[in-house]
mmCIF file of C-alpha atoms in Angstrom:
data_model
loop_
_atom_site.group_PDB
_atom_site.id
_atom_site.type_symbol
_atom_site.label_atom_id
_atom_site.label_comp_id
_atom_site.label_asym_id
_atom_site.label_seq_id
_atom_site.Cartn_x
_atom_site.Cartn_y
_atom_site.Cartn_z
ATOM 1 C CA LEU A 1 -25.626 72.234 32.791
ATOM 2 C CA ASP A 2 -24.146 69.413 30.710
ATOM 3 C CA GLU A 3 -21.925 68.334 33.608
ATOM 4 C CA ALA A 4 -24.855 68.498 36.028
ATOM 5 C CA ARG A 5 -26.974 66.378 33.701
ATOM 6 C CA GLN A 6 -24.182 63.807 33.382
ATOM 7 C CA LEU A 7 -23.809 63.623 37.170
ATOM 8 C CA ALA A 8 -27.575 63.159 37.544
ATOM 9 C CA GLU A 9 -27.534 60.361 34.965
ATOM 10 C CA ASP A 10 -24.636 58.599 36.712
ATOM 11 C CA ILE A 11 -26.262 58.796 40.150
ATOM 12 C CA SER A 12 -29.627 57.584 38.845
ATOM 13 C CA ARG A 13 -28.014 54.725 36.928
ATOM 14 C CA VAL A 14 -26.082 53.509 39.996
ATOM 15 C CA ALA A 15 -29.265 53.562 42.096
ATOM 16 C CA CYS A 16 -31.237 51.674 39.457
ATOM 17 C CA LEU A 17 -28.523 49.028 39.122
ATOM 18 C CA ALA A 18 -28.720 48.574 42.908
ATOM 19 C CA GLY A 19 -32.439 47.871 42.595
ATOM 20 C CA LEU A 20 -33.701 51.285 43.662
ATOM 21 C CA PRO A 21 -35.744 53.117 41.000
ATOM 22 C CA CYS A 22 -34.370 56.642 40.838
ATOM 23 C CA ASN A 23 -34.954 59.719 38.725
ATOM 24 C CA ALA A 24 -33.240 63.077 39.180
ATOM 25 C CA LEU A 25 -34.147 66.728 38.807
ATOM 26 C CA VAL A 26 -31.436 69.171 37.771
ATOM 27 C CA THR A 27 -32.384 72.435 39.450
ATOM 28 C CA ASN A 28 -31.184 75.973 38.868
ATOM 29 C CA MET A 29 -28.884 77.142 41.655
ATOM 30 C CA ASP A 30 -28.212 80.669 40.432
ATOM 31 C CA GLN A 31 -29.993 81.951 43.545
ATOM 32 C CA PRO A 32 -31.155 80.529 46.893
ATOM 33 C CA LEU A 33 -34.205 78.315 46.459
ATOM 34 C CA ALA A 34 -36.046 79.845 49.403
ATOM 35 C CA SER A 35 -36.016 83.399 50.708
ATOM 36 C CA CYS A 36 -34.023 82.269 53.725
ATOM 37 C CA ALA A 37 -31.103 80.067 54.798
ATOM 38 C CA GLY A 38 -30.522 78.651 58.260
ATOM 39 C CA ASN A 39 -31.985 75.819 60.315
ATOM 40 C CA ALA A 40 -34.902 77.384 62.205
ATOM 41 C CA LEU A 41 -35.568 79.909 59.453
ATOM 42 C CA GLU A 42 -35.887 77.146 56.853
ATOM 43 C CA VAL A 43 -38.251 75.164 59.086
ATOM 44 C CA GLN A 44 -40.407 78.283 59.397
ATOM 45 C CA GLU A 45 -40.418 78.652 55.606
ATOM 46 C CA ALA A 46 -41.388 74.985 55.157
ATOM 47 C CA ILE A 47 -44.283 75.473 57.566
ATOM 48 C CA ARG A 48 -45.443 78.547 55.639
ATOM 49 C CA VAL A 49 -45.439 76.498 52.423
ATOM 50 C CA LEU A 50 -47.410 73.683 54.050
ATOM 51 C CA ARG A 51 -49.912 76.196 55.421
ATOM 52 C CA GLY A 52 -50.276 77.849 52.014
ATOM 53 C CA GLU A 53 -48.824 81.138 53.271
ATOM 54 C CA SER A 54 -45.567 81.318 51.304
ATOM 55 C CA PRO A 55 -45.534 83.205 47.977
ATOM 56 C CA ASN A 56 -42.265 81.489 46.974
ATOM 57 C CA GLU A 57 -43.212 79.888 43.651
ATOM 58 C CA ARG A 58 -39.673 78.619 42.981
ATOM 59 C CA LEU A 59 -39.606 76.590 46.176
ATOM 60 C CA LEU A 60 -43.115 75.258 45.585
ATOM 61 C CA ASP A 61 -42.251 74.243 42.000
ATOM 62 C CA VAL A 62 -39.317 72.117 43.172
ATOM 63 C CA VAL A 63 -41.343 70.559 46.007
ATOM 64 C CA LEU A 64 -44.202 69.630 43.667
ATOM 65 C CA ASP A 65 -41.897 68.261 40.962
ATOM 66 C CA LEU A 66 -39.963 66.131 43.475
ATOM 67 C CA SER A 67 -43.211 64.903 45.015
ATOM 68 C CA ALA A 68 -44.561 64.029 41.577
ATOM 69 C CA GLU A 69 -41.504 61.891 40.803
ATOM 70 C CA LEU A 70 -41.736 60.110 44.170
ATOM 71 C CA LEU A 71 -45.429 59.341 43.722
ATOM 72 C CA ARG A 72 -44.868 58.055 40.196
ATOM 73 C CA LEU A 73 -41.882 55.894 41.167
ATOM 74 C CA GLY A 74 -43.856 54.544 44.117
ATOM 75 C CA GLY A 75 -46.775 53.543 41.911
ATOM 76 C CA LEU A 76 -49.129 56.082 43.503
ATOM 77 C CA ALA A 77 -49.495 58.198 40.346
ATOM 78 C CA ALA A 78 -49.692 57.177 36.698
ATOM 79 C CA ASP A 79 -47.393 59.972 35.567
ATOM 80 C CA ALA A 80 -45.681 63.155 36.756
ATOM 81 C CA PRO A 81 -48.614 65.525 36.037
ATOM 82 C CA GLU A 82 -50.961 63.317 38.078
ATOM 83 C CA GLY A 83 -48.400 63.178 40.885
ATOM 84 C CA ARG A 84 -47.933 66.950 40.852
ATOM 85 C CA ALA A 85 -51.694 67.471 41.025
ATOM 86 C CA ALA A 86 -51.971 65.055 43.958
ATOM 87 C CA ALA A 87 -49.159 66.809 45.836
ATOM 88 C CA GLY A 88 -50.687 70.207 45.172
ATOM 89 C CA SER A 89 -54.048 68.984 46.428
ATOM 90 C CA ALA A 90 -52.447 67.687 49.629
ATOM 91 C CA ILE A 91 -51.031 71.142 50.356
ATOM 92 C CA GLU A 92 -54.194 73.032 49.426
ATOM 93 C CA SER A 93 -56.425 70.797 51.543
ATOM 94 C CA GLY A 94 -54.135 70.988 54.584
ATOM 95 C CA ARG A 95 -53.497 67.227 54.571
ATOM 96 C CA ALA A 96 -49.759 67.708 54.040
ATOM 97 C CA ALA A 97 -49.522 70.124 56.964
ATOM 98 C CA GLU A 98 -51.499 67.763 59.217
ATOM 99 C CA ARG A 99 -49.245 64.826 58.294
ATOM 100 C CA PHE A 100 -46.149 66.932 58.956
ATOM 101 C CA ALA A 101 -47.482 67.832 62.412
ATOM 102 C CA ARG A 102 -48.088 64.129 63.143
ATOM 103 C CA MET A 103 -44.530 63.297 62.058
ATOM 104 C CA VAL A 104 -43.103 65.981 64.372
ATOM 105 C CA ARG A 105 -45.134 64.686 67.328
ATOM 106 C CA GLY A 106 -44.204 61.095 66.504
ATOM 107 C CA GLN A 107 -40.510 61.969 66.767
ATOM 108 C CA GLY A 108 -40.897 63.702 70.114
ATOM 109 C CA GLY A 109 -41.317 67.236 68.819
ATOM 110 C CA PRO A 110 -43.764 69.857 70.110
ATOM 111 C CA ALA A 111 -47.460 69.386 69.439
ATOM 112 C CA GLY A 112 -47.993 73.054 68.561
ATOM 113 C CA LEU A 113 -45.161 73.576 66.085
ATOM 114 C CA LEU A 114 -47.441 73.922 63.063
ATOM 115 C CA GLU A 115 -49.775 76.403 64.753
ATOM 116 C CA SER A 116 -47.113 78.461 66.588
ATOM 117 C CA PRO A 117 -43.646 77.856 65.099
ATOM 118 C CA ALA A 118 -42.174 80.998 66.671
ATOM 119 C CA ALA A 119 -42.995 79.632 70.118
ATOM 120 C CA HIS A 120 -40.883 76.518 69.541
ATOM 121 C CA LEU A 121 -38.091 77.559 67.173
ATOM 122 C CA PRO A 122 -35.094 79.565 68.460
ATOM 123 C CA ALA A 123 -34.499 83.166 67.370
ATOM 124 C CA ALA A 124 -31.116 84.853 67.071
ATOM 125 C CA PRO A 125 -30.304 87.663 69.544
ATOM 126 C CA LEU A 126 -29.603 90.114 66.713
ATOM 127 C CA SER A 127 -31.671 90.350 63.516
ATOM 128 C CA ARG A 128 -31.178 93.377 61.290
ATOM 129 C CA PRO A 129 -31.549 94.088 57.556
ATOM 130 C CA VAL A 130 -28.619 94.541 55.174
ATOM 131 C CA THR A 131 -29.161 97.355 52.698
ATOM 132 C CA ALA A 132 -28.139 97.750 49.058
ATOM 133 C CA GLU A 133 -25.261 100.102 48.318
ATOM 134 C CA ALA A 134 -26.612 101.041 44.883
ATOM 135 C CA SER A 135 -29.913 101.192 43.018
ATOM 136 C CA GLY A 136 -30.790 98.860 40.154
ATOM 137 C CA PHE A 137 -31.734 95.268 39.450
ATOM 138 C CA VAL A 138 -30.310 92.184 41.176
ATOM 139 C CA THR A 139 -28.323 90.724 38.279
ATOM 140 C CA ALA A 140 -26.440 87.892 40.039
ATOM 141 C CA ILE A 141 -26.252 86.149 43.414
ATOM 142 C CA ASP A 142 -23.342 84.017 44.601
ATOM 143 C CA THR A 143 -25.414 81.177 46.046
ATOM 144 C CA ARG A 144 -22.434 79.317 47.496
ATOM 145 C CA ALA A 145 -21.273 82.484 49.243
ATOM 146 C CA ALA A 146 -24.737 82.881 50.783
ATOM 147 C CA GLY A 147 -24.525 79.337 52.129
ATOM 148 C CA MET A 148 -21.067 79.950 53.544
ATOM 149 C CA ILE A 149 -22.366 83.061 55.319
ATOM 150 C CA VAL A 150 -24.696 80.807 57.288
ATOM 151 C CA VAL A 151 -21.810 78.458 58.092
ATOM 152 C CA GLY A 152 -19.735 81.441 59.243
ATOM 153 C CA LEU A 153 -22.551 82.547 61.541
ATOM 154 C CA GLY A 154 -22.489 79.120 63.179
ATOM 155 C CA GLY A 155 -25.450 77.648 61.320
ATOM 156 C CA GLY A 156 -23.372 74.921 59.641
ATOM 157 C CA ARG A 157 -20.266 72.845 60.218
ATOM 158 C CA HIS A 158 -16.691 73.121 58.981
ATOM 159 C CA ARG A 159 -15.932 69.838 60.804
ATOM 160 C CA ALA A 160 -18.179 67.020 61.964
ATOM 161 C CA GLU A 161 -17.565 67.868 65.621
ATOM 162 C CA ASP A 162 -18.600 71.542 65.255
ATOM 163 C CA ALA A 163 -21.719 72.673 67.128
ATOM 164 C CA VAL A 164 -24.579 74.189 65.111
ATOM 165 C CA ASP A 165 -26.571 77.251 66.143
ATOM 166 C CA PRO A 166 -30.086 76.654 64.748
ATOM 167 C CA ALA A 167 -31.168 80.272 65.272
ATOM 168 C CA VAL A 168 -28.753 82.088 62.941
ATOM 169 C CA GLY A 169 -29.026 82.605 59.192
ATOM 170 C CA LEU A 170 -30.450 84.817 56.462
ATOM 171 C CA SER A 171 -34.016 85.775 55.609
ATOM 172 C CA GLY A 172 -35.885 88.147 53.317
ATOM 173 C CA LEU A 173 -33.349 87.576 50.543
ATOM 174 C CA ALA A 174 -33.854 89.668 47.414
ATOM 175 C CA VAL A 175 -34.322 87.587 44.258
ATOM 176 C CA LEU A 176 -32.800 87.796 40.796
ATOM 177 C CA GLY A 177 -34.397 90.528 38.720
ATOM 178 C CA GLN A 178 -35.729 92.390 41.738
ATOM 179 C CA ASN A 179 -35.542 96.163 41.505
ATOM 180 C CA VAL A 180 -33.917 97.600 44.626
ATOM 181 C CA GLU A 181 -33.137 101.146 45.655
ATOM 182 C CA LYS A 182 -29.994 102.232 47.467
ATOM 183 C CA GLY A 183 -30.625 101.748 51.180
ATOM 184 C CA GLN A 184 -33.350 99.161 50.600
ATOM 185 C CA PRO A 185 -32.877 95.754 52.292
ATOM 186 C CA ILE A 186 -31.483 92.879 50.242
ATOM 187 C CA GLY A 187 -31.779 90.496 53.195
ATOM 188 C CA VAL A 188 -31.832 90.164 56.956
ATOM 189 C CA VAL A 189 -28.899 88.719 58.910
ATOM 190 C CA HIS A 190 -29.760 86.776 62.078
ATOM 191 C CA ALA A 191 -26.606 86.655 64.200
ATOM 192 C CA ALA A 192 -25.415 85.878 67.700
ATOM 193 C CA ASN A 193 -23.701 89.258 68.175
ATOM 194 C CA GLU A 194 -22.788 92.545 66.503
ATOM 195 C CA ALA A 195 -19.360 91.441 65.240
ATOM 196 C CA GLU A 196 -20.775 88.382 63.499
ATOM 197 C CA TRP A 197 -23.591 90.476 62.037
ATOM 198 C CA GLU A 198 -21.067 92.940 60.573
ATOM 199 C CA ARG A 199 -19.013 90.151 58.962
ATOM 200 C CA ALA A 200 -22.103 88.495 57.516
ATOM 201 C CA ALA A 201 -23.544 91.794 56.267
ATOM 202 C CA GLY A 202 -20.365 92.587 54.343
ATOM 203 C CA ALA A 203 -20.284 89.095 52.837
ATOM 204 C CA LEU A 204 -23.946 89.325 51.805
ATOM 205 C CA ARG A 205 -23.387 92.640 50.022
ATOM 206 C CA ARG A 206 -20.438 91.066 48.162
ATOM 207 C CA ALA A 207 -22.606 88.091 47.178
ATOM 208 C CA TYR A 208 -25.074 90.363 45.379
ATOM 209 C CA ARG A 209 -24.498 92.150 42.079
ATOM 210 C CA ILE A 210 -26.743 95.066 41.213
ATOM 211 C CA GLY A 211 -26.843 96.449 37.665
ATOM 212 C CA GLU A 212 -28.915 98.500 35.281
ATOM 213 C CA ASP A 213 -30.658 95.667 33.401
ATOM 214 C CA PRO A 214 -32.573 92.706 34.858
ATOM 215 C CA PRO A 215 -31.320 89.213 33.938
ATOM 216 C CA GLY A 216 -33.390 86.813 31.868
ATOM 217 C CA ALA A 217 -35.640 84.440 33.778
ATOM 218 C CA GLU A 218 -34.526 80.808 34.017
ATOM 219 C CA PRO A 219 -36.750 77.841 34.978
ATOM 220 C CA VAL A 220 -36.057 76.522 38.452
ATOM 221 C CA VAL A 221 -36.105 72.908 37.200
ATOM 222 C CA ALA A 222 -33.672 72.804 34.285
ATOM 223 C CA CYS A 223 -34.376 69.199 33.294
ATOM 224 C CA HIS A 224 -35.582 65.782 34.445
ATOM 225 C CA VAL A 225 -33.260 62.775 34.206
ATOM 226 C CA GLN A 226 -34.857 59.351 34.075
ATOM 227 C CA GLY A 227 -32.861 56.511 35.562
ATOM 228 C CA GLU A 228 -32.039 53.633 33.216
ATOM 229 C CA VAL A 229 -30.838 50.060 33.590
ATOM 230 C CA ALA A 230 -29.698 47.496 31.037
ATOM 231 C CA ASP A 231 -33.281 46.589 30.113
ATOM 232 C CA GLY A 232 -34.316 50.220 29.541
ATOM 233 C CA PRO A 233 -35.814 53.141 31.493
ATOM 234 C CA VAL A 234 -37.287 52.586 34.938
#
């Protein structure tokens, strides 16, 4: 955490010295932020959040905190609490979803994406759950390994010239502290074929640790770092 805070301070300071007001949020990466990973799957999750259908409080907390900082830095909110309230109101009223739909259309995307995302976003040929090999609580998740699973499925790049398959990825990921029974799903792998599903399923099981006692809860936003310049905080 100390190293992350120092990095955040350095990045914010460089931006401020270049004339760009910048604050940073140090977020907890001990588990995936959303319940999914992969291009189309993450767009679907974003749409669910905008439509008020996602129960993912961790994702919503980060979105609202980032929005609050942007509104404050842009002079559209007096402070972070006012900015967070404004962002929350935009989601609850549907204004954020409507603006997102306008942005998609303005960039040549489909007009009905918000209403019918499944009709416009690709789906992998093979989607099947991965089950736990033991009963207990999810005590740790290797977040980097989960990300590399998506890359291995073709949903990310090893090299700049690599093609990306937007349909593949992970969904329904179990969260830290969740009580799972042997044979119960800890996630769903969306793959192009059986062989890739098998490789990803094995890697996902290795990324999860299941033990007898649940871990302590950690806040998703560990700390806020305010950018500073020679004359003081921005």
